[in-house]
Amino acid sequence: MSAAKVKMREKKMRNQPASVQYPSSSSNVESSTQNGADAPGTGKNADPLKGGLSEVHPSTERQKKTPHQSGWVRGHHKDGGGYTKEMPKYVTAGAFARARAAEVSAMLKAVRKTTSSSRVFEALPKHMRRRAMSHNTKRLPHRLREVANRMREKGLQAGSKKKKEQAKSKSRKARRRHGNLLLEFNRRQRKNIWLETHIWHAKRFHMVKKWGYCLGDRPTYKCYRACYRAMSSHCLLQDLSYYCCIELQGDEDKLLAALSQLTSKEAGPTFAAALCLSGRRQGSVMVYRAGWYPSQPLGPVTFLWRPRTQGSVHRQLWIWAHPTLKQDLLPELQTVCQCCEAVLPPAAPVEVNPTLEAESEPENTPEAKPVPGTKRKRSCKDATGPPAKKILGDGTRLRSTPVSWRSSSNGIVINDLTMEIVRYRLIGPQSHSVLVDTLEAATGCDEVPKSQTCSLWWPQHCSDEAKMTLHQQQADIFNILKGIYSTAELPSGTVLGLTVDDPRLTLPRKRVKALPCVKQAQEVDEEKRRKLMLEGVPEPCCQSFIWEQSVRDNVTDNKISEQELNRMRSEVLVPGSRLSPTPLQGRVPILLVEQPGKQVGHEMSSWGAGWDLLLPKGWGMAFWIPLVYRGVRIGGLNMSLKHSQNKAAPHFPRDYPDCPAGMRFQEEQEAELLNKFKRHPPAKRTNYIKHGCVAPFCCPWQQLAEEWEIIVREGGTQTRTTAQADAVTEERTSQQAISITKPPSRFTVLRNRKALKLLSAWCRPTTSKGQRPCRVGELPPISCEAVTSFLSAHAMSLVWVHVSLPSKGKPEYHAMLCVPTPDDLKALGNRQGTGGPQEPPHRDHFKGRIKRRKKDPKKAATPSVTPDKPDGKKADLIFASDLDTNASKDPKSFSESSSDLVLGLWPDPLPSVASHCSRVTVGWVTQGDFSMSAGCGEALGFVSVAGLLNTLLNQTSEHKGKLLLRNPTSLHYRFAKINIEV
Amino acid sequence: MNSEAHTNSKTRKNSEARKNSEAQMDPVEYTLRKRLPRKLPKRRNDVYVNMKTDFRAQLARCQKLLEGGGHREICVHGLGLAINRAINIALQLQASSQGALQLAANTSTVELVDDLEPEDPDEAGEPMTRTRNNSAIHIKVFYPDAQ
């Protein structure tokens, strides 16, 4: 009997009284005699086994049976009446009734008793039911009323008990009251920081919790293409306030000495680059652990020096880093600067504190908590001791957490300015016209009596002649921006300091699209414009008062509230006209930083250039809405990824697999993708083993680098085929066991500019349309010796490549980059239209194992590698019998063994990644998509340097840099061209 | 549309200028980075010719403007290497109109900006900016007024 039948029977028998025995096929004989049905002589034939036997000997048994064939056949039987039963000739009434008595009483009991969930009226037939019977018992028939009343009372009591336990929630109206709403908001942003534009975003974006922030991922409306168009022809706005700013103060030489440990000149300009040091440009640099240069990178940062003040060596530097990088960077900075003394908040957090207090107090005091049963209003009154204040800056930080560190030896001070400065990014060629439209240089304030001491910063500055001339110069330069037509015309990284009026004052009544105005453009002095384009902003004009803590705090504290502003607007004589005179509080120091667009490669140069707008905290929304009213599109995290992809720039932390933040990102991504994969039913999942994809969710860079290092070392510079590589990697797996004791060297990403230039020249086809043999003479041509010497330094390196697919194909992340065989290249040469070779489907040896594991956990616990096709059925038969015993015994081992085997994925010790498929893998894609700027598939990824050089050596000059790309869910290879762009 | 109108047209002139510059300074020390040419506001009947887009597509666009678009005249602009192609397009348009169209060509000089970024930042100091000139052509293709 199979398991299902047993179950069915159990279900049937569950409600039977114990005394009654339901006749099962095997116990037929005994029960029938027990029931008093006297059937002598039928017992033998009734046995199913006997019935089966009777088939074997039809000649003897059948003849006997045929006269009695008219008996009943109970249920469905395969052999068509395996047993027959004769009708009893007579029934003894007494015995029969006694035998049925228990059955009948059980039935009656079942009918009378109502289960807890059913109501009285449910027992009524349909035609007697009436509307609202449960509410009004009088609608029930009289005989049922009493029962119904009793049940109703019971129900009410239970209901009231449950309600009392819950806190009385406030009415919607009360919850939406401003103070209460703020309290609620403050509570909700205790774990993840909200940006100032959070509520604006939350209404329009899919929000994600990332890196301790709540960030908008992508808009809820469809605008992928529109956002791309905005980036390439108008302007896209992003809130980048989640980037962390770390301020360093100290003497210039000491700062530079400390910081030089973190960087290397080989990887490009450092903190000391002359132009950046003067404060005229923003610089970007890759930071390493102190003194570790080629290994142990931390991540990329951008930095900004404050321009020098005359006769002072004291400098101020802002380092902007991604939040995931900050936790690595800050301790490193503290060690190199020897800043270990935490300065307990003297000035900075003081004005943060009251807001924090206001936020925490009403929640921590026990009276403030809504006590169940008390009236809402009273509890509300209690809570409003100090009015709730909006959190500005970092709300998650504890009050006692230090934000400032000082060094006793060299006088350097580190300040953590996270969330102190708002940073908006405008991307697109028209971003300057949006800025020019939105912002207006601050107007002076002559009418204020100078004797009057004023707490505001602007009137004080107005009295200073030097500061006003500087302001005038800055305003002039800002006006020249009207004369340019594209943001990319300016030198990249230009910095411009400015003081502007409150942009809310000039808010247009309707959303307009800011466009460059030809008329205004012609007014601008041609000479000045040319000077700006060639030389950028002169040094003094890069100065801004946003650098000063006191001014920032002053501006933040004295911001006019929206309510106040609206009141002032309503008092204006002509409705809709500008407020005049401008209220004194409405002057904000800002900093404008030009962001360079695409800088590498020949095509689409300076695509995606734009401006960054830095504001003191608290002013976020005051600038956001006016910018939005200038017709910009808003992008989220998703768009910043696409922006960097189109710029062919690596995106932090996704494209930094050797940094700690990048590794964390990879782990998170793997877990997320695996979860998503497991959510599909097994039959609907892609079987990655069959697709020959070893690591669809996480790229094992370390393993790749190691394998290629061994391949190259073993094979020297000989030409090798797939088979040879295969053999070597097998060797490697055997070697692995031995070499475990040896400390493994970590892979690194190649960032040495000279080496990159050399590689870039090598993988360019030398004779191709549109490509000049550029400076080949100066660099050594690719040869065995050159490659060996190169590899001696960078054998364990990966290199960042830009991949474009000339024909079809849309690359996805984690697509494999493989080496084409000579035959593939020949086929490519013959017919351009060929789509590329196919990978033969692989066999999934683990599928059977998983199946068996499900059936029999005991056997699966002992690993068996034998393929299992033939014994499948037998195993099925044997294991089914003792299934129920096993399953109950060891569920633990079952869960353990099944956790590491997922259908369609390779279990953990991965096979050789390089030579797993018919084409040797050299790398993977980290981000890829159809590129709307190039009109074909484009991807960015890493390849192993050793693998790449090995490939290049064997390729003819016309096919230099041609690789194959294959998506993890496909068996089709596509030809791809790789470029290393420096 | 045509956002990269007459951009980085890799002219012979460009490379010559580049060679000259490299002769003057150590090529290892500097990286040359060309900025985009100044972009001027564009009317609907302006066509900026580039070397990246297919020739036939650009020709078809001009024809569409003249016939379907209802413009009596269009302006074809070409810079550097694209001058040749701009002339080609204008002549093709004229030939296919059986003499109905007339041409009026103007030439001009466009100032382009190059950035030279020092490779070794600490010694070399200031990055340099340099201007160079390139030729451009503006061809007016129009139906003469019927008198």
JSON list of C-alpha atoms in Angstrom, two decimals, chain A residues 196-357:
[
{"chain": "A", "resi": 196, "resn": "GLU", "atom": "CA", "xyz": [16.41, 66.15, 3.56]},
{"chain": "A", "resi": 197, "resn": "THR", "atom": "CA", "xyz": [14.52, 65.34, 0.40]},
{"chain": "A", "resi": 198, "resn": "HIS", "atom": "CA", "xyz": [13.29, 62.06, 1.82]},
{"chain": "A", "resi": 199, "resn": "ILE", "atom": "CA", "xyz": [9.62, 62.83, 1.90]},
{"chain": "A", "resi": 200, "resn": "TRP", "atom": "CA", "xyz": [9.70, 64.25, -1.59]},
{"chain": "A", "resi": 201, "resn": "HIS", "atom": "CA", "xyz": [11.41, 61.09, -2.79]},
{"chain": "A", "resi": 202, "resn": "ALA", "atom": "CA", "xyz": [9.26, 58.72, -0.79]},
{"chain": "A", "resi": 203, "resn": "LYS", "atom": "CA", "xyz": [6.19, 59.98, -2.58]},
{"chain": "A", "resi": 204, "resn": "ARG", "atom": "CA", "xyz": [7.68, 59.34, -5.98]},
{"chain": "A", "resi": 205, "resn": "PHE", "atom": "CA", "xyz": [10.38, 56.69, -5.71]},
{"chain": "A", "resi": 206, "resn": "HIS", "atom": "CA", "xyz": [10.88, 53.09, -4.76]},
{"chain": "A", "resi": 207, "resn": "MET", "atom": "CA", "xyz": [12.89, 53.55, -1.60]},
{"chain": "A", "resi": 208, "resn": "VAL", "atom": "CA", "xyz": [15.61, 51.18, -0.52]},
{"chain": "A", "resi": 209, "resn": "LYS", "atom": "CA", "xyz": [17.46, 50.98, 2.77]},
{"chain": "A", "resi": 210, "resn": "LYS", "atom": "CA", "xyz": [21.11, 50.96, 1.94]},
{"chain": "A", "resi": 211, "resn": "TRP", "atom": "CA", "xyz": [24.29, 51.83, 3.76]},
{"chain": "A", "resi": 212, "resn": "GLY", "atom": "CA", "xyz": [22.32, 53.14, 6.72]},
{"chain": "A", "resi": 213, "resn": "TYR", "atom": "CA", "xyz": [20.29, 55.53, 4.61]},
{"chain": "A", "resi": 214, "resn": "CYS", "atom": "CA", "xyz": [16.87, 55.55, 3.02]},
{"chain": "A", "resi": 215, "resn": "LEU", "atom": "CA", "xyz": [17.52, 56.24, -0.62]},
{"chain": "A", "resi": 216, "resn": "GLY", "atom": "CA", "xyz": [15.40, 56.48, -3.73]},
{"chain": "A", "resi": 217, "resn": "ASP", "atom": "CA", "xyz": [16.23, 53.70, -6.12]},
{"chain": "A", "resi": 218, "resn": "ARG", "atom": "CA", "xyz": [14.10, 54.47, -9.13]},
{"chain": "A", "resi": 219, "resn": "PRO", "atom": "CA", "xyz": [10.95, 56.49, -9.75]},
{"chain": "A", "resi": 220, "resn": "THR", "atom": "CA", "xyz": [7.62, 54.74, -9.65]},
{"chain": "A", "resi": 221, "resn": "TYR", "atom": "CA", "xyz": [6.74, 56.11, -13.04]},
{"chain": "A", "resi": 222, "resn": "LYS", "atom": "CA", "xyz": [8.31, 54.99, -16.27]},
{"chain": "A", "resi": 223, "resn": "CYS", "atom": "CA", "xyz": [11.14, 57.27, -17.16]},
{"chain": "A", "resi": 224, "resn": "TYR", "atom": "CA", "xyz": [14.21, 55.24, -18.01]},
{"chain": "A", "resi": 225, "resn": "ARG", "atom": "CA", "xyz": [14.52, 56.68, -21.47]},
{"chain": "A", "resi": 226, "resn": "ALA", "atom": "CA", "xyz": [13.41, 60.11, -20.42]},
{"chain": "A", "resi": 227, "resn": "CYS", "atom": "CA", "xyz": [16.12, 60.16, -17.78]},
{"chain": "A", "resi": 228, "resn": "TYR", "atom": "CA", "xyz": [18.70, 59.11, -20.33]},
{"chain": "A", "resi": 229, "resn": "ARG", "atom": "CA", "xyz": [17.53, 61.89, -22.62]},
{"chain": "A", "resi": 230, "resn": "ALA", "atom": "CA", "xyz": [17.74, 64.34, -19.76]},
{"chain": "A", "resi": 231, "resn": "MET", "atom": "CA", "xyz": [21.32, 63.29, -19.08]},
{"chain": "A", "resi": 232, "resn": "SER", "atom": "CA", "xyz": [22.39, 63.60, -22.67]},
{"chain": "A", "resi": 233, "resn": "SER", "atom": "CA", "xyz": [20.53, 66.72, -23.68]},
{"chain": "A", "resi": 234, "resn": "HIS", "atom": "CA", "xyz": [19.10, 68.59, -20.71]},
{"chain": "A", "resi": 235, "resn": "CYS", "atom": "CA", "xyz": [19.61, 67.95, -17.02]},
{"chain": "A", "resi": 236, "resn": "LEU", "atom": "CA", "xyz": [19.11, 65.19, -14.48]},
{"chain": "A", "resi": 237, "resn": "LEU", "atom": "CA", "xyz": [19.12, 65.93, -10.77]},
{"chain": "A", "resi": 238, "resn": "GLN", "atom": "CA", "xyz": [20.25, 63.59, -8.01]},
{"chain": "A", "resi": 239, "resn": "ASP", "atom": "CA", "xyz": [20.49, 63.95, -4.27]},
{"chain": "A", "resi": 240, "resn": "LEU", "atom": "CA", "xyz": [23.95, 62.78, -3.25]},
{"chain": "A", "resi": 241, "resn": "SER", "atom": "CA", "xyz": [23.78, 64.02, 0.32]},
{"chain": "A", "resi": 242, "resn": "TYR", "atom": "CA", "xyz": [24.44, 60.51, 1.54]},
{"chain": "A", "resi": 243, "resn": "TYR", "atom": "CA", "xyz": [28.05, 60.87, 0.49]},
{"chain": "A", "resi": 244, "resn": "CYS", "atom": "CA", "xyz": [30.13, 61.44, 3.58]},
{"chain": "A", "resi": 245, "resn": "CYS", "atom": "CA", "xyz": [32.36, 64.42, 3.95]},
{"chain": "A", "resi": 246, "resn": "ILE", "atom": "CA", "xyz": [35.43, 64.23, 6.15]},
{"chain": "A", "resi": 247, "resn": "GLU", "atom": "CA", "xyz": [37.17, 67.47, 6.93]},
{"chain": "A", "resi": 248, "resn": "LEU", "atom": "CA", "xyz": [40.89, 67.65, 7.62]},
{"chain": "A", "resi": 249, "resn": "GLN", "atom": "CA", "xyz": [42.47, 70.77, 9.04]},
{"chain": "A", "resi": 250, "resn": "GLY", "atom": "CA", "xyz": [46.09, 71.44, 9.64]},
{"chain": "A", "resi": 251, "resn": "ASP", "atom": "CA", "xyz": [49.31, 72.69, 8.17]},
{"chain": "A", "resi": 252, "resn": "GLU", "atom": "CA", "xyz": [49.66, 72.03, 4.48]},
{"chain": "A", "resi": 253, "resn": "ASP", "atom": "CA", "xyz": [52.94, 70.14, 4.55]},
{"chain": "A", "resi": 254, "resn": "LYS", "atom": "CA", "xyz": [51.88, 68.00, 7.47]},
{"chain": "A", "resi": 255, "resn": "LEU", "atom": "CA", "xyz": [48.59, 67.14, 5.85]},
{"chain": "A", "resi": 256, "resn": "LEU", "atom": "CA", "xyz": [50.30, 66.26, 2.59]},
{"chain": "A", "resi": 257, "resn": "ALA", "atom": "CA", "xyz": [52.90, 64.14, 4.34]},
{"chain": "A", "resi": 258, "resn": "ALA", "atom": "CA", "xyz": [50.21, 62.21, 6.13]},
{"chain": "A", "resi": 259, "resn": "LEU", "atom": "CA", "xyz": [48.02, 61.77, 3.10]},
{"chain": "A", "resi": 260, "resn": "SER", "atom": "CA", "xyz": [50.82, 60.75, 0.78]},
{"chain": "A", "resi": 261, "resn": "GLN", "atom": "CA", "xyz": [50.99, 57.42, 2.61]},
{"chain": "A", "resi": 262, "resn": "LEU", "atom": "CA", "xyz": [47.51, 56.63, 1.38]},
{"chain": "A", "resi": 263, "resn": "THR", "atom": "CA", "xyz": [48.08, 57.24, -2.30]},
{"chain": "A", "resi": 264, "resn": "SER", "atom": "CA", "xyz": [50.60, 56.59, -4.99]},
{"chain": "A", "resi": 265, "resn": "LYS", "atom": "CA", "xyz": [51.70, 58.72, -7.89]},
{"chain": "A", "resi": 266, "resn": "GLU", "atom": "CA", "xyz": [51.72, 55.67, -10.10]},
{"chain": "A", "resi": 267, "resn": "ALA", "atom": "CA", "xyz": [47.95, 55.50, -10.00]},
{"chain": "A", "resi": 268, "resn": "GLY", "atom": "CA", "xyz": [47.44, 59.07, -11.16]},
{"chain": "A", "resi": 269, "resn": "PRO", "atom": "CA", "xyz": [47.41, 62.51, -9.57]},
{"chain": "A", "resi": 270, "resn": "THR", "atom": "CA", "xyz": [47.37, 62.51, -5.79]},
{"chain": "A", "resi": 271, "resn": "PHE", "atom": "CA", "xyz": [46.21, 64.92, -3.10]},
{"chain": "A", "resi": 272, "resn": "ALA", "atom": "CA", "xyz": [49.20, 67.08, -3.89]},
{"chain": "A", "resi": 273, "resn": "ALA", "atom": "CA", "xyz": [48.37, 67.79, -7.55]},
{"chain": "A", "resi": 274, "resn": "ALA", "atom": "CA", "xyz": [49.17, 71.46, -8.00]},
{"chain": "A", "resi": 275, "resn": "LEU", "atom": "CA", "xyz": [45.88, 72.58, -9.42]},
{"chain": "A", "resi": 276, "resn": "CYS", "atom": "CA", "xyz": [43.84, 70.76, -6.84]},
{"chain": "A", "resi": 277, "resn": "LEU", "atom": "CA", "xyz": [46.05, 72.00, -4.05]},
{"chain": "A", "resi": 278, "resn": "SER", "atom": "CA", "xyz": [45.34, 75.57, -5.00]},
{"chain": "A", "resi": 279, "resn": "GLY", "atom": "CA", "xyz": [41.65, 74.88, -4.51]},
{"chain": "A", "resi": 280, "resn": "ARG", "atom": "CA", "xyz": [40.69, 75.62, -8.09]},
{"chain": "A", "resi": 281, "resn": "ARG", "atom": "CA", "xyz": [39.82, 72.07, -9.03]},
{"chain": "A", "resi": 282, "resn": "GLN", "atom": "CA", "xyz": [38.24, 69.13, -7.42]},
{"chain": "A", "resi": 283, "resn": "GLY", "atom": "CA", "xyz": [40.44, 66.05, -7.57]},
{"chain": "A", "resi": 284, "resn": "SER", "atom": "CA", "xyz": [39.75, 62.38, -7.33]},
{"chain": "A", "resi": 285, "resn": "VAL", "atom": "CA", "xyz": [42.08, 59.78, -6.04]},
{"chain": "A", "resi": 286, "resn": "MET", "atom": "CA", "xyz": [42.23, 56.11, -5.15]},
{"chain": "A", "resi": 287, "resn": "VAL", "atom": "CA", "xyz": [43.00, 55.52, -1.48]},
{"chain": "A", "resi": 288, "resn": "TYR", "atom": "CA", "xyz": [45.00, 52.56, -0.18]},
{"chain": "A", "resi": 289, "resn": "ARG", "atom": "CA", "xyz": [45.84, 51.40, 3.29]},
{"chain": "A", "resi": 290, "resn": "ALA", "atom": "CA", "xyz": [48.80, 53.38, 4.50]},
{"chain": "A", "resi": 291, "resn": "GLY", "atom": "CA", "xyz": [51.94, 52.20, 2.79]},
{"chain": "A", "resi": 292, "resn": "TRP", "atom": "CA", "xyz": [50.37, 49.21, 1.10]},
{"chain": "A", "resi": 293, "resn": "TYR", "atom": "CA", "xyz": [50.10, 50.74, -2.35]},
{"chain": "A", "resi": 294, "resn": "PRO", "atom": "CA", "xyz": [49.48, 48.05, -4.93]},
{"chain": "A", "resi": 295, "resn": "SER", "atom": "CA", "xyz": [47.56, 45.82, -2.54]},
{"chain": "A", "resi": 296, "resn": "GLN", "atom": "CA", "xyz": [44.83, 46.64, -0.03]},
{"chain": "A", "resi": 297, "resn": "PRO", "atom": "CA", "xyz": [42.96, 49.44, -1.77]},
{"chain": "A", "resi": 298, "resn": "LEU", "atom": "CA", "xyz": [40.14, 51.13, 0.10]},
{"chain": "A", "resi": 299, "resn": "GLY", "atom": "CA", "xyz": [38.24, 52.96, -2.59]},
{"chain": "A", "resi": 300, "resn": "PRO", "atom": "CA", "xyz": [37.97, 56.13, -4.63]},
{"chain": "A", "resi": 301, "resn": "VAL", "atom": "CA", "xyz": [37.39, 59.50, -3.03]},
{"chain": "A", "resi": 302, "resn": "THR", "atom": "CA", "xyz": [37.02, 63.01, -4.35]},
{"chain": "A", "resi": 303, "resn": "PHE", "atom": "CA", "xyz": [38.63, 65.86, -2.50]},
{"chain": "A", "resi": 304, "resn": "LEU", "atom": "CA", "xyz": [38.52, 69.59, -2.40]},
{"chain": "A", "resi": 305, "resn": "TRP", "atom": "CA", "xyz": [41.08, 71.93, -0.86]},
{"chain": "A", "resi": 306, "resn": "ARG", "atom": "CA", "xyz": [39.97, 75.25, 0.51]},
{"chain": "A", "resi": 307, "resn": "PRO", "atom": "CA", "xyz": [41.87, 78.02, -1.28]},
{"chain": "A", "resi": 308, "resn": "ARG", "atom": "CA", "xyz": [44.75, 79.49, 0.69]},
{"chain": "A", "resi": 309, "resn": "THR", "atom": "CA", "xyz": [44.22, 82.53, 2.79]},
{"chain": "A", "resi": 310, "resn": "GLN", "atom": "CA", "xyz": [47.10, 84.99, 2.59]},
{"chain": "A", "resi": 311, "resn": "GLY", "atom": "CA", "xyz": [50.04, 84.33, 4.80]},
{"chain": "A", "resi": 312, "resn": "SER", "atom": "CA", "xyz": [48.72, 81.20, 6.39]},
{"chain": "A", "resi": 313, "resn": "VAL", "atom": "CA", "xyz": [49.86, 77.64, 6.02]},
{"chain": "A", "resi": 314, "resn": "HIS", "atom": "CA", "xyz": [46.76, 76.37, 7.75]},
{"chain": "A", "resi": 315, "resn": "ARG", "atom": "CA", "xyz": [44.66, 74.47, 5.24]},
{"chain": "A", "resi": 316, "resn": "GLN", "atom": "CA", "xyz": [41.29, 72.84, 5.14]},
{"chain": "A", "resi": 317, "resn": "LEU", "atom": "CA", "xyz": [40.48, 69.77, 3.04]},
{"chain": "A", "resi": 318, "resn": "TRP", "atom": "CA", "xyz": [37.24, 68.01, 2.38]},
{"chain": "A", "resi": 319, "resn": "ILE", "atom": "CA", "xyz": [37.31, 64.37, 1.42]},
{"chain": "A", "resi": 320, "resn": "TRP", "atom": "CA", "xyz": [34.09, 63.02, 0.00]},
{"chain": "A", "resi": 321, "resn": "ALA", "atom": "CA", "xyz": [33.60, 59.31, 0.25]},
{"chain": "A", "resi": 322, "resn": "HIS", "atom": "CA", "xyz": [30.86, 56.82, -0.25]},
{"chain": "A", "resi": 323, "resn": "PRO", "atom": "CA", "xyz": [29.19, 55.75, 3.03]},
{"chain": "A", "resi": 324, "resn": "THR", "atom": "CA", "xyz": [30.43, 52.16, 2.70]},
{"chain": "A", "resi": 325, "resn": "LEU", "atom": "CA", "xyz": [33.94, 53.46, 2.30]},
{"chain": "A", "resi": 326, "resn": "LYS", "atom": "CA", "xyz": [33.76, 55.77, 5.29]},
{"chain": "A", "resi": 327, "resn": "GLN", "atom": "CA", "xyz": [34.04, 53.03, 7.89]},
{"chain": "A", "resi": 328, "resn": "ASP", "atom": "CA", "xyz": [37.34, 51.91, 6.36]},
{"chain": "A", "resi": 329, "resn": "LEU", "atom": "CA", "xyz": [38.63, 55.34, 5.51]},
{"chain": "A", "resi": 330, "resn": "LEU", "atom": "CA", "xyz": [38.07, 57.14, 8.78]},
{"chain": "A", "resi": 331, "resn": "PRO", "atom": "CA", "xyz": [40.22, 54.82, 10.96]},
{"chain": "A", "resi": 332, "resn": "GLU", "atom": "CA", "xyz": [42.91, 54.89, 8.29]},
{"chain": "A", "resi": 333, "resn": "LEU", "atom": "CA", "xyz": [42.92, 58.67, 8.23]},
{"chain": "A", "resi": 334, "resn": "GLN", "atom": "CA", "xyz": [43.10, 58.74, 12.01]},
{"chain": "A", "resi": 335, "resn": "THR", "atom": "CA", "xyz": [46.16, 56.53, 12.02]},
{"chain": "A", "resi": 336, "resn": "VAL", "atom": "CA", "xyz": [48.06, 58.41, 9.33]},
{"chain": "A", "resi": 337, "resn": "CYS", "atom": "CA", "xyz": [47.28, 61.75, 10.94]},
{"chain": "A", "resi": 338, "resn": "GLN", "atom": "CA", "xyz": [47.90, 60.33, 14.42]},
{"chain": "A", "resi": 339, "resn": "CYS", "atom": "CA", "xyz": [44.58, 61.74, 15.49]},
{"chain": "A", "resi": 340, "resn": "CYS", "atom": "CA", "xyz": [43.50, 59.55, 18.32]},
{"chain": "A", "resi": 341, "resn": "GLU", "atom": "CA", "xyz": [42.14, 62.08, 20.78]},
{"chain": "A", "resi": 342, "resn": "ALA", "atom": "CA", "xyz": [38.44, 62.35, 20.32]},
{"chain": "A", "resi": 343, "resn": "VAL", "atom": "CA", "xyz": [37.38, 65.90, 20.86]},
{"chain": "A", "resi": 344, "resn": "LEU", "atom": "CA", "xyz": [34.16, 65.79, 22.78]},
{"chain": "A", "resi": 345, "resn": "PRO", "atom": "CA", "xyz": [31.64, 67.88, 20.94]},
{"chain": "A", "resi": 346, "resn": "PRO", "atom": "CA", "xyz": [32.54, 71.46, 21.72]},
{"chain": "A", "resi": 347, "resn": "ALA", "atom": "CA", "xyz": [30.77, 73.33, 19.00]},
{"chain": "A", "resi": 348, "resn": "ALA", "atom": "CA", "xyz": [29.57, 71.11, 16.26]},
{"chain": "A", "resi": 349, "resn": "PRO", "atom": "CA", "xyz": [27.04, 68.84, 17.91]},
{"chain": "A", "resi": 350, "resn": "VAL", "atom": "CA", "xyz": [25.81, 71.48, 20.33]},
{"chain": "A", "resi": 351, "resn": "GLU", "atom": "CA", "xyz": [23.19, 72.67, 17.96]},
{"chain": "A", "resi": 352, "resn": "VAL", "atom": "CA", "xyz": [22.37, 69.14, 16.99]},
{"chain": "A", "resi": 353, "resn": "ASN", "atom": "CA", "xyz": [21.71, 68.27, 20.59]},
{"chain": "A", "resi": 354, "resn": "PRO", "atom": "CA", "xyz": [18.54, 70.21, 21.24]},
{"chain": "A", "resi": 355, "resn": "THR", "atom": "CA", "xyz": [16.90, 68.60, 18.28]},
{"chain": "A", "resi": 356, "resn": "LEU", "atom": "CA", "xyz": [17.95, 65.22, 19.49]},
{"chain": "A", "resi": 357, "resn": "GLU", "atom": "CA", "xyz": [16.66, 65.96, 22.94]}
]
